[in-house]
PDB file of C-alpha atoms in Angstrom:
ATOM      1  CA  MET A   9      21.422  -2.484-105.221  1.00 50.00           C
ATOM      2  CA  LEU A  10      24.339  -1.348-103.048  1.00 51.00           C
ATOM      3  CA  LEU A  11      26.506   1.743-103.113  1.00 46.00           C
ATOM      4  CA  ASP A  12      29.228   0.068-105.180  1.00 42.00           C
ATOM      5  CA  ASP A  13      26.857  -0.178-108.124  1.00 49.00           C
ATOM      6  CA  PRO A  14      26.854   2.730-110.565  1.00 42.00           C
ATOM      7  CA  PRO A  15      23.976   5.136-109.851  1.00 44.00           C
ATOM      8  CA  LYS A  16      20.834   3.888-111.531  1.00 46.00           C
ATOM      9  CA  PHE A  17      17.890   6.207-111.186  1.00 45.00           C
ATOM     10  CA  HIS A  18      14.777   4.244-111.939  1.00 45.00           C
ATOM     11  CA  HIS A  19      11.768   2.604-110.337  1.00 45.00           C
ATOM     12  CA  ARG A  20      11.470  -1.144-110.362  1.00 50.00           C
ATOM     13  CA  GLY A  21       9.734  -2.235-113.540  1.00 48.00           C
ATOM     14  CA  GLU A  22      11.181   0.638-115.595  1.00 47.00           C
ATOM     15  CA  THR A  23      14.350   0.505-117.638  1.00 44.00           C
ATOM     16  CA  ALA A  24      17.196   2.699-116.448  1.00 40.00           C
ATOM     17  CA  GLU A  25      17.226   4.469-119.821  1.00 45.00           C
ATOM     18  CA  ASP A  26      13.513   5.341-119.677  1.00 46.00           C
ATOM     19  CA  ALA A  27      13.782   6.669-116.158  1.00 41.00           C
ATOM     20  CA  ARG A  28      16.969   8.614-116.874  1.00 42.00           C
ATOM     21  CA  ASN A  29      15.369  10.273-119.899  1.00 44.00           C
ATOM     22  CA  MET A  30      12.367  11.221-117.779  1.00 43.00           C
ATOM     23  CA  ALA A  31      14.555  12.583-114.982  1.00 42.00           C
ATOM     24  CA  ILE A  32      16.649  14.630-117.398  1.00 43.00           C
ATOM     25  CA  LYS A  33      13.505  15.966-119.012  1.00 42.00           C
ATOM     26  CA  THR A  34      11.820  17.018-115.762  1.00 44.00           C
ATOM     27  CA  GLY A  35      14.804  17.583-113.468  1.00 79.00           C
ATOM     28  CA  ILE A  36      15.103  16.591-109.840  1.00 90.00           C
ATOM     29  CA  GLU A  37      13.893  19.520-107.774  1.00 94.00           C
ATOM     30  CA  ALA A  38      13.851  18.207-104.211  1.00 96.00           C
ATOM     31  CA  LEU A  39      15.357  15.819-101.699  1.00 97.00           C
ATOM     32  CA  ILE A  40      12.948  14.551 -99.054  1.00 98.00           C
ATOM     33  CA  PHE A  41      14.518  13.244 -95.848  1.00 98.00           C
ATOM     34  CA  ASP A  42      13.197  11.110 -93.031  1.00 97.00           C
ATOM     35  CA  LEU A  43      14.351  12.259 -89.581  1.00 97.00           C
ATOM     36  CA  ASP A  44      15.000   9.449 -87.088  1.00 96.00           C
ATOM     37  CA  GLY A  45      17.778   7.177 -88.312  1.00 96.00           C
ATOM     38  CA  VAL A  46      18.503   9.393 -91.321  1.00 98.00           C
ATOM     39  CA  LEU A  47      19.338  12.838 -89.946  1.00 98.00           C
ATOM     40  CA  LEU A  48      19.063  12.135 -86.236  1.00 97.00           C
ATOM     41  CA  ASN A  49      20.950   9.292 -84.545  1.00 97.00           C
ATOM     42  CA  SER A  50      17.941   8.642 -82.349  1.00 95.00           C
ATOM     43  CA  MET A  51      16.641   5.161 -83.014  1.00 94.00           C
ATOM     44  CA  ALA A  52      18.451   3.478 -80.108  1.00 94.00           C
ATOM     45  CA  ALA A  53      16.922   6.106 -77.805  1.00 95.00           C
ATOM     46  CA  HIS A  54      13.429   5.593 -79.239  1.00 94.00           C
ATOM     47  CA  VAL A  55      13.770   1.821 -78.862  1.00 94.00           C
ATOM     48  CA  ALA A  56      14.923   2.219 -75.249  1.00 95.00           C
ATOM     49  CA  ALA A  57      11.972   4.499 -74.493  1.00 95.00           C
ATOM     50  CA  TRP A  58       9.568   2.016 -76.064  1.00 94.00           C
ATOM     51  CA  GLY A  59      11.155  -0.747 -73.995  1.00 93.00           C
ATOM     52  CA  GLU A  60      10.557   1.193 -70.765  1.00 95.00           C
ATOM     53  CA  ALA A  61       6.961   1.953 -71.716  1.00 94.00           C
ATOM     54  CA  PHE A  62       6.278  -1.697 -72.580  1.00 92.00           C
ATOM     55  CA  ARG A  63       7.844  -2.966 -69.352  1.00 93.00           C
ATOM     56  CA  GLU A  64       5.723  -0.597 -67.272  1.00 93.00           C
ATOM     57  CA  GLU A  65       2.663  -2.323 -68.743  1.00 90.00           C
ATOM     58  CA  GLY A  66       4.116  -5.813 -68.358  1.00 89.00           C
ATOM     59  CA  LEU A  67       4.463  -6.235 -72.106  1.00 89.00           C
ATOM     60  CA  LYS A  68       7.331  -7.976 -73.875  1.00 86.00           C
ATOM     61  CA  VAL A  69       8.156  -6.684 -77.354  1.00 89.00           C
ATOM     62  CA  SER A  70      11.494  -7.329 -79.048  1.00 89.00           C
ATOM     63  CA  GLU A  71      13.861  -4.557 -80.107  1.00 91.00           C
ATOM     64  CA  GLU A  72      13.957  -6.100 -83.589  1.00 90.00           C
ATOM     65  CA  PHE A  73      10.182  -5.613 -83.907  1.00 90.00           C
ATOM     66  CA  ILE A  74      10.503  -1.944 -82.937  1.00 89.00           C
ATOM     67  CA  TYR A  75      13.377  -1.271 -85.342  1.00 88.00           C
ATOM     68  CA  LYS A  76      11.660  -2.994 -88.260  1.00 85.00           C
ATOM     69  CA  ASN A  77       8.413  -1.115 -87.657  1.00 85.00           C
ATOM     70  CA  GLU A  78       9.925   2.305 -87.049  1.00 79.00           C
ATOM     71  CA  GLY A  79       7.451   5.027 -87.926  1.00 75.00           C
ATOM     72  CA  ALA A  80       4.616   2.544 -88.405  1.00 77.00           C
ATOM     73  CA  LEU A  81       3.965   1.153 -84.939  1.00 77.00           C
ATOM     74  CA  ASP A  82       0.184   1.512 -84.865  1.00 79.00           C
ATOM     75  CA  TRP A  83      -2.563  -0.157 -82.841  1.00 79.00           C
ATOM     76  CA  ASP A  84      -3.366  -2.922 -85.344  1.00 80.00           C
ATOM     77  CA  LEU A  85       0.287  -3.892 -85.753  1.00 80.00           C
ATOM     78  CA  LEU A  86       1.028  -3.994 -82.038  1.00 84.00           C
ATOM     79  CA  LYS A  87      -2.235  -5.791 -81.318  1.00 81.00           C
ATOM     80  CA  ARG A  88      -1.279  -8.582 -83.730  1.00 81.00           C
ATOM     81  CA  GLU A  89       2.199  -8.824 -82.208  1.00 81.00           C
ATOM     82  CA  LEU A  90       0.834  -9.115 -78.684  1.00 81.00           C
ATOM     83  CA  GLN A  91      -1.811 -11.671 -79.650  1.00 71.00           C
ATOM     84  CA  SER A  92       0.970 -14.149 -80.366  1.00 63.00           C
ATOM     85  CA  GLY A  93       1.813 -13.932 -76.659  1.00 58.00           C
ATOM     86  CA  ASN A  94      -1.837 -14.100 -75.578  1.00 53.00           C
ATOM     87  CA  LYS A  95      -1.861 -10.411 -74.632  1.00 69.00           C
ATOM     88  CA  ALA A  96      -4.689  -8.021 -75.507  1.00 72.00           C
ATOM     89  CA  MET A  97      -4.575  -4.275 -76.065  1.00 78.00           C
ATOM     90  CA  SER A  98      -7.414  -1.803 -76.530  1.00 84.00           C
ATOM     91  CA  ARG A  99      -7.087   1.320 -78.625  1.00 85.00           C
ATOM     92  CA  GLY A 100      -7.228   3.416 -75.463  1.00 89.00           C
ATOM     93  CA  MET A 101      -4.322   1.452 -73.971  1.00 88.00           C
ATOM     94  CA  PHE A 102      -2.338   1.942 -77.151  1.00 89.00           C
ATOM     95  CA  GLU A 103      -2.904   5.706 -77.207  1.00 90.00           C
ATOM     96  CA  ALA A 104      -1.783   5.919 -73.584  1.00 93.00           C
ATOM     97  CA  LEU A 105       1.279   3.826 -74.405  1.00 92.00           C
ATOM     98  CA  ILE A 106       2.256   6.187 -77.239  1.00 91.00           C
ATOM     99  CA  GLU A 107       1.989   9.196 -74.950  1.00 93.00           C
ATOM    100  CA  ARG A 108       4.043   7.440 -72.280  1.00 95.00           C
ATOM    101  CA  GLN A 109       6.765   6.522 -74.800  1.00 94.00           C
ATOM    102  CA  ARG A 110       6.955  10.118 -75.982  1.00 93.00           C
ATOM    103  CA  GLU A 111       7.190  11.345 -72.414  1.00 95.00           C
ATOM    104  CA  ILE A 112       9.974   8.879 -71.562  1.00 96.00           C
ATOM    105  CA  TYR A 113      11.867   9.752 -74.728  1.00 94.00           C
ATOM    106  CA  PHE A 114      11.622  13.522 -74.276  1.00 93.00           C
ATOM    107  CA  ARG A 115      12.493  13.551 -70.588  1.00 94.00           C
ATOM    108  CA  GLY A 116      15.107  10.823 -70.541  1.00 95.00           C
ATOM    109  CA  TYR A 117      16.697  10.631 -73.986  1.00 94.00           C
ATOM    110  CA  ALA A 118      16.047  13.620 -76.253  1.00 93.00           C
ATOM    111  CA  HIS A 119      18.864  15.699 -74.753  1.00 93.00           C
ATOM    112  CA  GLN A 120      21.360  12.888 -75.376  1.00 92.00           C
ATOM    113  CA  VAL A 121      20.498  12.418 -79.037  1.00 95.00           C
ATOM    114  CA  GLN A 122      22.766  13.958 -81.673  1.00 95.00           C
ATOM    115  CA  MET A 123      22.532  14.476 -85.393  1.00 96.00           C
ATOM    116  CA  TYR A 124      24.702  12.340 -87.623  1.00 97.00           C
ATOM    117  CA  PRO A 125      27.631  14.719 -88.345  1.00 97.00           C
ATOM    118  CA  GLU A 126      27.705  13.735 -92.017  1.00 97.00           C
ATOM    119  CA  ALA A 127      23.960  14.369 -92.312  1.00 97.00           C
ATOM    120  CA  ARG A 128      24.215  17.853 -90.818  1.00 97.00           C
ATOM    121  CA  LYS A 129      27.120  18.702 -93.097  1.00 95.00           C
ATOM    122  CA  LEU A 130      25.266  17.409 -96.158  1.00 95.00           C
ATOM    123  CA  VAL A 131      22.038  19.287 -95.446  1.00 96.00           C
ATOM    124  CA  GLU A 132      23.865  22.532 -94.771  1.00 95.00           C
ATOM    125  CA  SER A 133      25.913  22.137 -97.958  1.00 91.00           C
ATOM    126  CA  LEU A 134      22.720  21.624 -99.959  1.00 90.00           C
ATOM    127  CA  ASP A 135      21.651  25.152 -99.011  1.00 81.00           C
ATOM    128  CA  GLN A 136      23.960  26.245-101.827  1.00 81.00           C
ATOM    129  CA  SER A 137      22.424  23.882-104.395  1.00 85.00           C
ATOM    130  CA  HIS A 138      19.359  24.223-106.610  1.00 84.00           C
ATOM    131  CA  LEU A 139      17.599  21.469-104.671  1.00 92.00           C
ATOM    132  CA  ARG A 140      14.747  22.193-102.289  1.00 95.00           C
ATOM    133  CA  LEU A 141      14.617  20.189 -99.076  1.00 97.00           C
ATOM    134  CA  ALA A 142      11.676  18.592 -97.298  1.00 98.00           C
ATOM    135  CA  LEU A 143      11.441  16.575 -94.095  1.00 98.00           C
ATOM    136  CA  VAL A 144       8.857  13.822 -93.567  1.00 98.00           C
ATOM    137  CA  THR A 145       8.795  12.180 -90.147  1.00 96.00           C
ATOM    138  CA  SER A 146       6.415  10.137 -88.024  1.00 92.00           C
ATOM    139  CA  SER A 147       7.701  11.979 -84.956  1.00 91.00           C
ATOM    140  CA  VAL A 148       5.594  14.797 -83.526  1.00 91.00           C
ATOM    141  CA  ARG A 149       7.041  18.227 -82.825  1.00 92.00           C
ATOM    142  CA  THR A 150       6.495  17.885 -79.075  1.00 89.00           C
ATOM    143  CA  VAL A 151       9.328  15.309 -78.794  1.00 91.00           C
ATOM    144  CA  LEU A 152      11.814  17.500 -80.662  1.00 93.00           C
ATOM    145  CA  LEU A 153      14.074  19.880 -78.780  1.00 92.00           C
ATOM    146  CA  PRO A 154      13.613  23.577 -79.644  1.00 93.00           C
ATOM    147  CA  SER A 155      17.174  23.782 -80.990  1.00 94.00           C
ATOM    148  CA  LEU A 156      16.477  20.905 -83.404  1.00 95.00           C
ATOM    149  CA  VAL A 157      13.159  22.439 -84.505  1.00 95.00           C
ATOM    150  CA  SER A 158      14.951  25.723 -85.179  1.00 96.00           C
ATOM    151  CA  TRP A 159      17.610  23.973 -87.279  1.00 97.00           C
ATOM    152  CA  ILE A 160      14.976  22.056 -89.232  1.00 97.00           C
ATOM    153  CA  ASP A 161      12.901  25.156 -89.923  1.00 96.00           C
ATOM    154  CA  SER A 162      15.976  27.032 -91.161  1.00 96.00           C
ATOM    155  CA  HIS A 163      17.009  24.383 -93.692  1.00 97.00           C
ATOM    156  CA  PHE A 164      13.804  22.671 -94.876  1.00 97.00           C
ATOM    157  CA  GLN A 165      11.198  24.399 -96.996  1.00 97.00           C
ATOM    158  CA  VAL A 166       8.564  21.772 -96.163  1.00 98.00           C
ATOM    159  CA  VAL A 167       8.140  19.808 -92.925  1.00 97.00           C
ATOM    160  CA  VAL A 168       5.541  17.043 -92.497  1.00 97.00           C
ATOM    161  CA  THR A 169       5.292  15.620 -88.966  1.00 96.00           C
ATOM    162  CA  GLY A 170       3.233  12.832 -87.459  1.00 92.00           C
ATOM    163  CA  GLU A 171       0.436  15.060 -86.195  1.00 93.00           C
ATOM    164  CA  SER A 172      -0.120  16.663 -89.613  1.00 94.00           C
ATOM    165  CA  VAL A 173      -1.310  13.508 -91.419  1.00 95.00           C
ATOM    166  CA  ASN A 174      -4.252  11.154 -91.036  1.00 94.00           C
ATOM    167  CA  HIS A 175      -2.314   8.067 -92.102  1.00 93.00           C
ATOM    168  CA  CYS A 176       1.252   7.297 -91.036  1.00 91.00           C
ATOM    169  CA  LYS A 177       3.879   5.407 -93.010  1.00 93.00           C
ATOM    170  CA  PRO A 178       3.703   2.963 -94.836  1.00 94.00           C
ATOM    171  CA  HIS A 179       0.671   4.820 -96.231  1.00 95.00           C
ATOM    172  CA  PRO A 180       1.785   7.209 -99.006  1.00 97.00           C
ATOM    173  CA  GLU A 181       0.010  10.229 -97.468  1.00 98.00           C
ATOM    174  CA  PRO A 182       3.073  11.705 -95.678  1.00 97.00           C
ATOM    175  CA  TYR A 183       5.147  11.790 -98.870  1.00 98.00           C
ATOM    176  CA  LEU A 184       2.239  12.806-101.066  1.00 98.00           C
ATOM    177  CA  LYS A 185       1.623  15.711 -98.711  1.00 98.00           C
ATOM    178  CA  SER A 186       5.243  16.807 -99.024  1.00 98.00           C
ATOM    179  CA  LEU A 187       5.016  16.708-102.828  1.00 98.00           C
ATOM    180  CA  GLU A 188       1.857  18.803-102.722  1.00 98.00           C
ATOM    181  CA  ALA A 189       3.510  21.385-100.469  1.00 98.00           C
ATOM    182  CA  LEU A 190       6.575  21.486-102.733  1.00 98.00           C
ATOM    183  CA  GLY A 191       4.370  21.805-105.806  1.00 97.00           C
ATOM    184  CA  ILE A 192       6.173  19.041-107.698  1.00 97.00           C
ATOM    185  CA  GLY A 193       5.477  15.577-109.059  1.00 96.00           C
ATOM    186  CA  PRO A 194       6.937  12.311-107.742  1.00 97.00           C
ATOM    187  CA  GLU A 195       9.416  12.076-110.630  1.00 94.00           C
ATOM    188  CA  GLN A 196      10.984  15.354-109.456  1.00 95.00           C
ATOM    189  CA  ALA A 197      12.010  14.125-105.983  1.00 96.00           C
ATOM    190  CA  VAL A 198      14.267  11.645-104.222  1.00 96.00           C
ATOM    191  CA  VAL A 199      13.426  10.265-100.772  1.00 98.00           C
ATOM    192  CA  VAL A 200      16.064   9.233 -98.222  1.00 98.00           C
ATOM    193  CA  GLU A 201      14.829   6.623 -95.737  1.00 97.00           C
ATOM    194  CA  ASN A 202      16.157   4.013 -93.316  1.00 96.00           C
ATOM    195  CA  ALA A 203      13.188   1.780 -92.472  1.00 94.00           C
ATOM    196  CA  PRO A 204      10.859  -0.551 -94.388  1.00 95.00           C
ATOM    197  CA  ALA A 205       7.691   1.427 -93.595  1.00 94.00           C
ATOM    198  CA  GLY A 206       9.203   4.646 -94.886  1.00 95.00           C
ATOM    199  CA  ILE A 207      10.486   2.926 -98.016  1.00 97.00           C
ATOM    200  CA  ARG A 208       7.016   1.532 -98.733  1.00 96.00           C
ATOM    201  CA  SER A 209       5.466   4.958 -98.147  1.00 97.00           C
ATOM    202  CA  ALA A 210       7.806   6.572-100.656  1.00 98.00           C
ATOM    203  CA  ARG A 211       7.420   3.792-103.218  1.00 97.00           C
ATOM    204  CA  ARG A 212       3.613   3.945-102.929  1.00 97.00           C
ATOM    205  CA  ALA A 213       3.870   7.679-103.600  1.00 98.00           C
ATOM    206  CA  ARG A 214       5.918   6.754-106.723  1.00 98.00           C
ATOM    207  CA  ILE A 215       9.039   8.539-105.510  1.00 97.00           C
ATOM    208  CA  PHE A 216      12.520   7.152-106.086  1.00 96.00           C
ATOM    209  CA  CYS A 217      13.773   5.978-102.671  1.00 97.00           C
ATOM    210  CA  ILE A 218      17.306   5.624-101.380  1.00 97.00           C
ATOM    211  CA  ALA A 219      17.752   3.668 -98.139  1.00 98.00           C
ATOM    212  CA  LEU A 220      20.564   4.204 -95.648  1.00 98.00           C
ATOM    213  CA  ALA A 221      21.665   1.117 -93.713  1.00 97.00           C
ATOM    214  CA  THR A 222      22.112   3.116 -90.495  1.00 96.00           C
ATOM    215  CA  THR A 223      19.735   1.132 -88.280  1.00 95.00           C
ATOM    216  CA  LEU A 224      18.968  -2.045 -90.222  1.00 95.00           C
ATOM    217  CA  PRO A 225      21.067  -4.328 -92.460  1.00 95.00           C
ATOM    218  CA  PRO A 226      20.783  -3.886 -96.242  1.00 96.00           C
ATOM    219  CA  GLU A 227      18.711  -7.054 -96.645  1.00 96.00           C
ATOM    220  CA  ALA A 228      15.940  -5.456 -94.541  1.00 95.00           C
ATOM    221  CA  LEU A 229      15.851  -2.515 -96.963  1.00 96.00           C
ATOM    222  CA  ALA A 230      15.496  -4.511-100.170  1.00 96.00           C
ATOM    223  CA  GLU A 231      12.348  -2.668-101.309  1.00 97.00           C
ATOM    224  CA  ALA A 232      14.322   0.554-101.835  1.00 97.00           C
ATOM    225  CA  ASP A 233      15.420   1.593-105.313  1.00 96.00           C
ATOM    226  CA  HIS A 234      19.002   2.047-104.123  1.00 96.00           C
ATOM    227  CA  ILE A 235      20.818   1.250-100.851  1.00 97.00           C
ATOM    228  CA  CYS A 236      23.753   3.155 -99.375  1.00 97.00           C
ATOM    229  CA  LEU A 237      25.591   1.799 -96.359  1.00 96.00           C
ATOM    230  CA  ASP A 238      25.993   5.201 -94.707  1.00 96.00           C
ATOM    231  CA  HIS A 239      25.849   8.970 -95.191  1.00 96.00           C
ATOM    232  CA  ARG A 240      29.259   9.136 -96.837  1.00 95.00           C
ATOM    233  CA  ALA A 241      28.150   6.637 -99.446  1.00 95.00           C
ATOM    234  CA  PHE A 242      24.986   8.667-100.038  1.00 95.00           C
ATOM    235  CA  THR A 243      27.033  11.847-100.442  1.00 92.00           C
ATOM    236  CA  ARG A 244      29.201  10.043-102.995  1.00 92.00           C
ATOM    237  CA  TRP A 245      26.045   8.903-104.772  1.00 91.00           C
ATOM    238  CA  LEU A 246      24.862  12.483-105.035  1.00 89.00           C
ATOM    239  CA  ARG A 247      28.210  13.645-106.364  1.00 85.00           C
ATOM    240  CA  THR A 248      28.360  10.960-109.025  1.00 84.00           C
ATOM    241  CA  SER A 249      24.733  11.341-110.093  1.00 78.00           C
ATOM    242  CA  ARG A 250      24.341  13.929-112.817  1.00 62.00           C
ATOM    243  CA  ILE A 251      20.596  13.773-112.183  1.00 50.00           C
ATOM    244  CA  CYS A 252      20.596  14.837-108.544  1.00 49.00           C
ATOM    245  CA  LEU A 253      23.130  17.665-108.608  1.00 46.00           C
ATOM    246  CA  ARG A 254      23.727  20.251-111.316  1.00 44.00           C
TER     247      ARG A 254
END
């Protein structure tokens, strides 16, 4: 479903009418945002940092693989990818690789990364709405610049980062934890994502998920409930949806 379609607020398998009646009855109370690729134009930098870390270890991993597995690049996944090239990786090697990628990103790229202007404007405008805001990211706080952390803490009532969960996306734990902290049910929230793992995490938590095609083409985001091509389209979606904004 692309942005040109009229807003339809329902999970797959439900009728639009049933879901709309439920949403009107309960009310949407919160928007839950991913960070990288949704608020922060950082994915190219993360991919470059991963590329450097892989090359240092003599490993060859495609950029497409990294983009498609954003937020979900764990040991089992990478191990399977490397096995196809007859490479082996222990858990200890993987943990060291993660730390090296974070170090490369923070030292070489973090200061160059900017927020999407439309995303900043949208979040700051939502301060005046009834909606509560939450942030759910696989990134850890140590790779975020202090100025970004300060901005996040001033606009988001709930923040779930990679080090605060036992299971990363696509497991539902990150989004379930945000719902618990917000004190709401899944039918009272909308998630904004940009990657397949995040979409699956939200869907498994039973939260309506909108995908932004900022880092991947729409066909890679087909599991989302609704797809917007960019932040402007998402803003239009919010304005035309009587469910999301009062």
